[in-house]
Short mmCIF file of C-alpha atoms in Angstrom, two decimals:
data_model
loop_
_atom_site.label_atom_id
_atom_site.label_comp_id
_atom_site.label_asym_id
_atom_site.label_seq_id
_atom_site.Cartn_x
_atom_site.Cartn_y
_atom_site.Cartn_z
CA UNK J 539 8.32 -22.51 -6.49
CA UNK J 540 7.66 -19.25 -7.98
CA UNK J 541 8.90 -16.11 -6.19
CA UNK J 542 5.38 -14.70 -6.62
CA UNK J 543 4.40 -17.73 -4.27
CA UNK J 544 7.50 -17.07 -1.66
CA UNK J 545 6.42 -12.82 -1.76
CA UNK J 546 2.35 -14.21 -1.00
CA UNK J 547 3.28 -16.27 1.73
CA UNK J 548 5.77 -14.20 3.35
CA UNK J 549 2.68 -11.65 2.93
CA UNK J 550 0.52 -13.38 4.48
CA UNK J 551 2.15 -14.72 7.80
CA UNK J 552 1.99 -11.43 9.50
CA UNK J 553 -1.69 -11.23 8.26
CA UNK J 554 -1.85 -15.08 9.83
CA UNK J 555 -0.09 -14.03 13.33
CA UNK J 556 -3.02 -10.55 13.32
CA UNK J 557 -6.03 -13.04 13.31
CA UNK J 558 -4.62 -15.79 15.57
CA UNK J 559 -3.85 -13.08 18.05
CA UNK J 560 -6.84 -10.99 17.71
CA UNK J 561 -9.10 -13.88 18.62
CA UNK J 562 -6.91 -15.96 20.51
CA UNK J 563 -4.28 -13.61 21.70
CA UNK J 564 -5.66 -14.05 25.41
CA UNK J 565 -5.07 -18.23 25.58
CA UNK J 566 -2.04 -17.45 24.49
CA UNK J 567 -0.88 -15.81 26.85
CA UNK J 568 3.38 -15.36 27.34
CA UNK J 569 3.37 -17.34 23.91
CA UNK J 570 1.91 -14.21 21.82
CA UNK J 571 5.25 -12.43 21.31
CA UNK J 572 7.10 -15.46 20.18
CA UNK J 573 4.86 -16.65 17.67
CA UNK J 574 4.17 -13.63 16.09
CA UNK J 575 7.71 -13.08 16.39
CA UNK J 576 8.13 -16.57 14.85
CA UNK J 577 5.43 -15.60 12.34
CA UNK J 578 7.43 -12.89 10.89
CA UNK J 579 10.81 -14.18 11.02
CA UNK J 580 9.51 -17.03 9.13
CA UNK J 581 8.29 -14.05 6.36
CA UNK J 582 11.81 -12.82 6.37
CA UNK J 583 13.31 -16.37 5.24
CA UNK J 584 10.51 -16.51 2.46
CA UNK J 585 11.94 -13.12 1.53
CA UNK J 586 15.34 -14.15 1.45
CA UNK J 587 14.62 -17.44 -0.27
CA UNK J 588 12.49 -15.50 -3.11
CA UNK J 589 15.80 -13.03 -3.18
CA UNK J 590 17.61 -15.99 -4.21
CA UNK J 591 15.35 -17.51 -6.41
CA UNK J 592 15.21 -14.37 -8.03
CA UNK J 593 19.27 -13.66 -8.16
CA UNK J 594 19.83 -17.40 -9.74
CA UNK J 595 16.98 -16.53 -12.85
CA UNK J 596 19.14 -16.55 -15.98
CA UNK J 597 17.60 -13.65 -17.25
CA UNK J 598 19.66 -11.32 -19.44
CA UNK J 599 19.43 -8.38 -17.87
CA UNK J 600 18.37 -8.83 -13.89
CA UNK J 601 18.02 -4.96 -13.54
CA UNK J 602 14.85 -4.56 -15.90
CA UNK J 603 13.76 -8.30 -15.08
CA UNK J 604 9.77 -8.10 -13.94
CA UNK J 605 7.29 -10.19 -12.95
CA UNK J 606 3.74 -9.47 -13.01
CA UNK J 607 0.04 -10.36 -12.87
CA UNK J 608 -3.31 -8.61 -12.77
CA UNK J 609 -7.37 -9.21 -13.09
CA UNK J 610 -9.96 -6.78 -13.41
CA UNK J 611 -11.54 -6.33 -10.17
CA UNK J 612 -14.39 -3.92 -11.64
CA UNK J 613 -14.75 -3.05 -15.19
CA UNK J 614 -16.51 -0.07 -15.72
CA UNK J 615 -18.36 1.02 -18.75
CA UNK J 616 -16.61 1.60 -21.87
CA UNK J 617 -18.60 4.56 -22.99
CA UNK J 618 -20.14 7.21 -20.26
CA UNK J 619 -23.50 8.95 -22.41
CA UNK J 620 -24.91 12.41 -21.77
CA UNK J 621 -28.31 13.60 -22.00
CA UNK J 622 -30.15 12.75 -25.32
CA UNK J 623 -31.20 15.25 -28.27
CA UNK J 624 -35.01 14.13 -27.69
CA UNK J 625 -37.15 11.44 -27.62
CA UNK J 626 -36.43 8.35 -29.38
CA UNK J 627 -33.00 9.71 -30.11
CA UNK J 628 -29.71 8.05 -28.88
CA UNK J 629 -27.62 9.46 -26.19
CA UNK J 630 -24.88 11.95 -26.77
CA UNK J 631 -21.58 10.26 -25.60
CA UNK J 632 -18.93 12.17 -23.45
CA UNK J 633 -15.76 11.10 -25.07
CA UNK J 634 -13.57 12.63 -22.69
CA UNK J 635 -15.14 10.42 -19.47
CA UNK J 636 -15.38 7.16 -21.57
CA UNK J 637 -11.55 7.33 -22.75
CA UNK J 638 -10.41 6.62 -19.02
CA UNK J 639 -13.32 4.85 -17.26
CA UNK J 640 -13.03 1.92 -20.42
CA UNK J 641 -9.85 0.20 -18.47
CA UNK J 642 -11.30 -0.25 -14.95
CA UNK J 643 -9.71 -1.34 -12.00
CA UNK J 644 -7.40 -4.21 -11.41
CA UNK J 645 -5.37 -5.47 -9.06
CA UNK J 646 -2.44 -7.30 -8.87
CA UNK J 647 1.23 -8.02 -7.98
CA UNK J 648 4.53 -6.27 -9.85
CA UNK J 649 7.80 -7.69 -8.66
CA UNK J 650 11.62 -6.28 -9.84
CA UNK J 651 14.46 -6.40 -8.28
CA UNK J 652 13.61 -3.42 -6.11
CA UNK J 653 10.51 -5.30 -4.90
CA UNK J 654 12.80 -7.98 -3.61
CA UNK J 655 15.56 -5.55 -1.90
CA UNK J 656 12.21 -4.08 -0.02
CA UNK J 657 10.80 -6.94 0.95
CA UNK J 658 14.11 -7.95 2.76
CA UNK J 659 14.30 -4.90 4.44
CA UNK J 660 11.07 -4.47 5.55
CA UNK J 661 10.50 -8.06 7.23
CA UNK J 662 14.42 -7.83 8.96
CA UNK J 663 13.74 -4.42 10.19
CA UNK J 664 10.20 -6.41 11.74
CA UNK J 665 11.48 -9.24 13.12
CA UNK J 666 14.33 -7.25 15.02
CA UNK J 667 11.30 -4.70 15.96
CA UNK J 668 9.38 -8.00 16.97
CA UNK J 669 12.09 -9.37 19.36
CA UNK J 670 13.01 -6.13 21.09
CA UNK J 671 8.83 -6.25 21.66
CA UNK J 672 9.05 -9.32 23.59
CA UNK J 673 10.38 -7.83 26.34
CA UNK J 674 9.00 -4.26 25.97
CA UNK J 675 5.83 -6.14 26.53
CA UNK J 676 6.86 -8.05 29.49
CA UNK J 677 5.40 -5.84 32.38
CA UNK J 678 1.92 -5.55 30.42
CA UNK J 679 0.90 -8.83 29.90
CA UNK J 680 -2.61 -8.23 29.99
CA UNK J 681 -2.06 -6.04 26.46
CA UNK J 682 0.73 -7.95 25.03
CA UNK J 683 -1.51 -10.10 22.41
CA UNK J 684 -3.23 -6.82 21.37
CA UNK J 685 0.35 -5.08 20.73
CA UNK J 686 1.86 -8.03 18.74
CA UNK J 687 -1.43 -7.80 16.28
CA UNK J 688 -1.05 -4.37 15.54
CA UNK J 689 2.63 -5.01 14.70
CA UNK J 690 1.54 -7.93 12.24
CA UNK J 691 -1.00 -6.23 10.78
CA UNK J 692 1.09 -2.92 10.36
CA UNK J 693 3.47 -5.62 8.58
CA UNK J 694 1.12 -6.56 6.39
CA UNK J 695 0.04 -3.66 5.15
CA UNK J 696 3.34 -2.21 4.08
CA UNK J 697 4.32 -5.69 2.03
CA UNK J 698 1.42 -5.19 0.61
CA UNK J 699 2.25 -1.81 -0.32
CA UNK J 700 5.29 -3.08 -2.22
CA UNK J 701 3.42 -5.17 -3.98
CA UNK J 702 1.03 -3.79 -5.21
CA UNK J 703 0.63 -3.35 -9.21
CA UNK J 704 -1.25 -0.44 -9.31
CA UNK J 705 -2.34 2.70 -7.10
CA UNK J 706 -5.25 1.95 -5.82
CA UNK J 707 -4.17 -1.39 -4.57
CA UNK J 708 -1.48 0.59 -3.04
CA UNK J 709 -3.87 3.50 -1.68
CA UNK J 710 -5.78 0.27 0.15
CA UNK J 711 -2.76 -0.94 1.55
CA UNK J 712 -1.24 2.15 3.13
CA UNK J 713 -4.57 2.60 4.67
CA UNK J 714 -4.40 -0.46 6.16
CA UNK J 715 -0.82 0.63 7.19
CA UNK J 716 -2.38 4.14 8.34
CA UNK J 717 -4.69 2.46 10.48
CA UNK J 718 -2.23 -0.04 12.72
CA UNK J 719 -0.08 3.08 13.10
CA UNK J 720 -2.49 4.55 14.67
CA UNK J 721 -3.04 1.67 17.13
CA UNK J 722 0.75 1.54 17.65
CA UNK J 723 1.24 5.11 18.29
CA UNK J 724 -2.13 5.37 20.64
CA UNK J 725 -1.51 2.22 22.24
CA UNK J 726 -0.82 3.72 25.59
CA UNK J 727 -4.42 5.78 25.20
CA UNK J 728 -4.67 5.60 29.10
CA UNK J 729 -1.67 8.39 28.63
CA UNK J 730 -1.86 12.15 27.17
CA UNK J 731 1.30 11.99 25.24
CA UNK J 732 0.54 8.60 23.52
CA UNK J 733 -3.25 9.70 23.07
CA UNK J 734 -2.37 13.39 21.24
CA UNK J 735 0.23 11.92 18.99
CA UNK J 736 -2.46 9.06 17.48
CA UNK J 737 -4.40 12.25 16.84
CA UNK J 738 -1.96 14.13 15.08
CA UNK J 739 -1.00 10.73 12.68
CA UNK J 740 -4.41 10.94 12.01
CA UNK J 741 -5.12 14.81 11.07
CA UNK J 742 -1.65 14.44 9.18
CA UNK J 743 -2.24 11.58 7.45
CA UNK J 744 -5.91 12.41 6.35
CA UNK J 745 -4.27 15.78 4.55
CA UNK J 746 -1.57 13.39 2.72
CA UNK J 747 -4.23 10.87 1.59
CA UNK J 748 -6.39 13.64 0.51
CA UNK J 749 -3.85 14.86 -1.98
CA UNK J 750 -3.01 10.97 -2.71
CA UNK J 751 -6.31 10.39 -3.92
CA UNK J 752 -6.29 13.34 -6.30
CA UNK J 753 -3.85 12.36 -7.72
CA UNK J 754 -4.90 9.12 -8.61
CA UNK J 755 -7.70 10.77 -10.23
CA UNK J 756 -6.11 13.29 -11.93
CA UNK J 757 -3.78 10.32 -13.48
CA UNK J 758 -6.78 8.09 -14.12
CA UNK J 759 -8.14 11.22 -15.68
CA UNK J 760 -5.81 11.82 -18.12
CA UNK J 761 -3.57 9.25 -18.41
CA UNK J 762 -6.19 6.70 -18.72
CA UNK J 763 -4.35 4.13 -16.14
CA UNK J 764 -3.35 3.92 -12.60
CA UNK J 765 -0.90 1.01 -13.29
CA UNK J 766 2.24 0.94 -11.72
CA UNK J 767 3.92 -0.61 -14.45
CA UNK J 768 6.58 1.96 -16.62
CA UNK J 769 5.30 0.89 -19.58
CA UNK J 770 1.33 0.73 -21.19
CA UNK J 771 0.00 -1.88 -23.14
CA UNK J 772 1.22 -0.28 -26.30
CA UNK J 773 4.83 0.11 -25.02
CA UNK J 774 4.72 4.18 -24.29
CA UNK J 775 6.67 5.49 -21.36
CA UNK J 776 4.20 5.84 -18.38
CA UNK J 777 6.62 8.71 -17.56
CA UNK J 778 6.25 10.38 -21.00
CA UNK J 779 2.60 10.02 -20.99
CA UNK J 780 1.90 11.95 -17.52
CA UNK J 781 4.01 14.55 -19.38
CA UNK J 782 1.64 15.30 -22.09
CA UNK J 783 -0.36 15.99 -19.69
CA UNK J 784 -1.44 19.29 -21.81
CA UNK J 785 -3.48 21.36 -18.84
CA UNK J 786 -2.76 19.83 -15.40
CA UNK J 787 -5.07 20.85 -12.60
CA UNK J 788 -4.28 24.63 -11.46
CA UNK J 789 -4.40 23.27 -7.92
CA UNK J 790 -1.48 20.92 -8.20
CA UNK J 791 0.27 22.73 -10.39
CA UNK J 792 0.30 26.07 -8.43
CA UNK J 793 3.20 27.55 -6.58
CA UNK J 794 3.72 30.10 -4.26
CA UNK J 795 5.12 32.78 -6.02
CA UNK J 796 1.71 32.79 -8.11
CA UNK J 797 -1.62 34.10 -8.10
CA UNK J 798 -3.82 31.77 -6.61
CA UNK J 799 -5.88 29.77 -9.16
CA UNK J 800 -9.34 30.22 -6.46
CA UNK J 801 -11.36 33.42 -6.47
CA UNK J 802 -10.37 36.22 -3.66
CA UNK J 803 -13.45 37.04 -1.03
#
């Protein structure tokens, strides 16, 4: 088996154990914290088995060792035109808008040996999380199924997060991250404490995504790509490419210690 396949299963379990609990989490009663439980464990021995899959590849060099696959999800036009000289006349193209929009979005999976390392981590650090849940949840039975989804879905998002091939995909994903911390942290919305700190994740989080977005754009922009990938499809540097960035935007680029690049009132 591939350890593409291994990394999509052990993705998807957690995604598996937040659908079987959200709409059958009450039948289940006492069993919802052991199969989720079960659920995830079972994505940390995918993990581990696609860490060893991965370690026995005779591959000359293991540290710069990648696997990868995309597909356009939406291809957008290759050439963006502006208003026309007059009637019957052609329309003037805007070659600064069609030189990024030509790629489109894809999506995809990147795995290195980083990708593996994470994916370890983050499904042991889980399924501990998972079984110390079991009996945090004992004396609230009536929520339990509820609390076990938002754990698997919170799961979920952040493997996705690692493997994701490009930053949009990942954008998605830590939303969907984003959002079951939210349910985690105002779980207990019956409570002030609980209540006010899923507000501040929020108002906190809606600042960082802001500035996560623009810079997507801004790379997009400019770059041309939002791959994750450190190399394009003519083998430049995606590092020495956001470098020649020539005039950056005046609002990321501005410190302190400067005038302001907005206009004083």
């Amino acid at each position: 088996m591939a350890v593409s396949h291994y990394l999509f299963l052990a993705m998807g379990l957690p995604l598996v154990g937040f659908l079987l609990l959200i709409f059958l989490g009450r039948r289940m009663g006492g069993l919802a914290g052991p199969v989720a439980t079960a659920l995830v464990m079972g994505s940390l021995g995918l993990s581990i088995a696609a860490l060893v899959a991965w370690v026995s590849k005779d591959a000359f060099n293991q540290a710069n060792y990648v696997e990868s696959g995309s597909f356009r999800w939406l291809t957008l036009p290759a050439e963006v035109s502006g208003p026309g000289g007059g009637a019957g006349q052609p329309a003037a193209p805007v070659p600064d808008v069609a030189a990024y929009v030509s790629r489109g979005i894809s999506v995809g999976y990147f795995i290195d040996s980083l990708t593996l390392a994470m994916f370890v981590m983050v499904t042991f650090i889980a399924s501990l999380v998972h079984l110390f849940s079991i009996a945090f949840m004992a004396e609230a039975p009536q929520r339990r199924s509820r609390y076990f989804a938002y754990l698997g879905l919170f799961c979920f998002g952040m493997l996705g997060v690692i493997l994701s091939s490009s930053l949009v995909q990942l954008f998605v994903f830590w939303q969907i991250a984003g959002v079951a911390s939210y349910l985690l942290i105002g779980f207990w919305f019956d409570r002030r404490g609980p209540a006010m700190g899923a507000l501040k994740s929020v108002l906190v989080n809606a600042v960082g995504d802001g500035a996560f977005l623009v810079g997507i754009g801004v790379l997009v922009l400019h770059v041309g790509a939002a791959g994750l990938s450190f190399f394009d499809s003519q083998g430049v540097a995606l590092a020495d490419r956001v470098r020649s960035i020539e005039k950056p935007s005046a609002m990321l680029t501005w410190t302190p210690t400067e005038p302001p690049p907005w206009p004083r009132v």
